XYZ file of C-alpha atoms in Angstrom:
120
model
C 7.583 2.039 -1.794
C 4.803 -0.493 -1.440
C 2.620 -1.884 1.303
C 0.895 -5.173 0.595
C -1.702 -6.488 3.009
C -2.752 -10.138 3.105
C -4.228 -12.751 5.387
C -7.861 -11.819 5.159
C -10.590 -14.325 4.536
C -13.653 -15.832 6.091
C -13.711 -16.252 9.840
C -16.297 -17.286 12.365
C -17.478 -15.285 15.316
C -15.176 -16.039 18.195
C -12.422 -17.168 15.877
C -9.091 -15.652 14.891
C -7.319 -14.316 11.833
C -3.898 -12.771 11.385
C -3.255 -10.068 8.836
C 0.166 -9.236 7.440
C 1.444 -6.127 5.709
C 4.745 -6.529 3.906
C 6.550 -3.263 3.397
C 9.123 -2.549 0.720
C 11.501 0.374 0.688
C 12.235 2.644 3.603
C 8.631 2.826 4.720
C 9.090 0.251 7.465
C 11.265 2.725 9.308
C 8.321 5.070 9.394
C 7.537 6.280 12.867
C 3.954 5.048 12.813
C 2.471 1.982 11.180
C -1.285 1.591 11.305
C -4.244 -0.563 10.386
C -7.514 0.914 9.204
C -10.665 -0.792 8.023
C -13.593 0.130 5.854
C -16.965 -1.555 6.128
C -19.438 -1.356 3.222
C -20.923 2.103 2.939
C -18.747 3.540 5.701
C -15.649 5.685 5.999
C -12.236 4.297 6.842
C -11.994 3.563 10.568
C -8.820 3.531 12.641
C -8.073 0.112 14.120
C -4.562 0.088 15.581
C -1.233 1.895 15.488
C 2.331 0.932 16.295
C 5.063 3.472 16.975
C 8.674 2.620 16.217
C 9.515 2.973 19.905
C 7.084 0.216 20.828
C 3.998 2.144 21.872
C 0.698 0.852 20.515
C -2.791 2.253 20.361
C -6.143 0.662 19.588
C -9.655 1.677 18.780
C -11.995 0.969 21.666
C -13.948 -1.459 19.506
C -10.952 -3.809 19.151
C -9.076 -3.217 22.388
C -8.383 -6.481 24.169
C -9.131 -8.527 21.054
C -6.651 -7.300 18.422
C -2.872 -7.011 18.712
C -0.628 -5.018 16.400
C 3.024 -5.958 16.084
C 6.067 -5.481 13.881
C 8.795 -7.823 12.671
C 11.593 -5.493 11.642
C 13.705 -8.292 10.184
C 10.881 -9.205 7.815
C 9.667 -5.622 7.255
C 6.224 -6.866 8.129
C 3.402 -5.424 10.174
C 0.863 -7.801 11.712
C -2.625 -7.596 13.124
C -3.646 -10.570 15.240
C -7.426 -10.570 15.491
C -8.996 -12.757 18.172
C -12.555 -13.194 19.335
C -13.825 -11.958 15.983
C -17.270 -10.411 15.698
C -19.511 -9.987 12.649
C -19.047 -6.213 12.971
C -15.330 -6.701 12.272
C -16.269 -7.471 8.671
C -14.471 -4.931 6.483
C -11.591 -4.378 4.112
C -8.451 -3.910 6.190
C -5.681 -1.556 5.083
C -2.211 -0.817 6.377
C -0.637 2.627 6.253
C 2.565 4.340 7.351
C 3.610 7.858 8.210
C 5.578 10.083 10.524
C 2.597 10.773 12.765
C -0.697 9.223 13.646
C -3.342 10.880 11.535
C -7.042 10.681 12.139
C -7.835 9.969 8.511
C -6.532 7.142 6.368
C -6.156 9.357 3.325
C -3.642 11.583 5.121
C -1.066 8.825 5.413
C 1.616 9.216 2.731
C 2.003 5.450 2.315
C -1.099 3.283 2.024
C -1.500 -0.306 0.964
C -4.157 -2.217 -0.871
C -6.716 -3.817 1.374
C -7.502 -7.372 2.338
C -11.082 -8.496 2.904
C -12.116 -9.900 6.271
C -15.575 -11.433 6.576
C -16.835 -12.741 9.895
C -19.881 -14.966 10.000
C -22.098 -15.306 13.036
């Protein structure tokens, strides 16, 4: 079971980036798929979650700017990030589990991160 995040890079404030997380194995049928991020010197921070039934949840800091979605046919989780801000700069990680946990490390399936850097 593997989760591989990609799509990060350098963006400008006000711009957009789309992250992808390709999932192998049965993990994509996990009840909850999430995105977390970790800025330098900080703990992992919840960004967005997607439940298998279609419900989504977002951190207040990204609500209205980021959109989480799934493509079941491609076993891929996405994070569309619009209106980027310099404070969005972080390494972004995807994770999967049966429930939404408050801490990234509690998710049984966690992917490698992809760096997002937003310039002002």
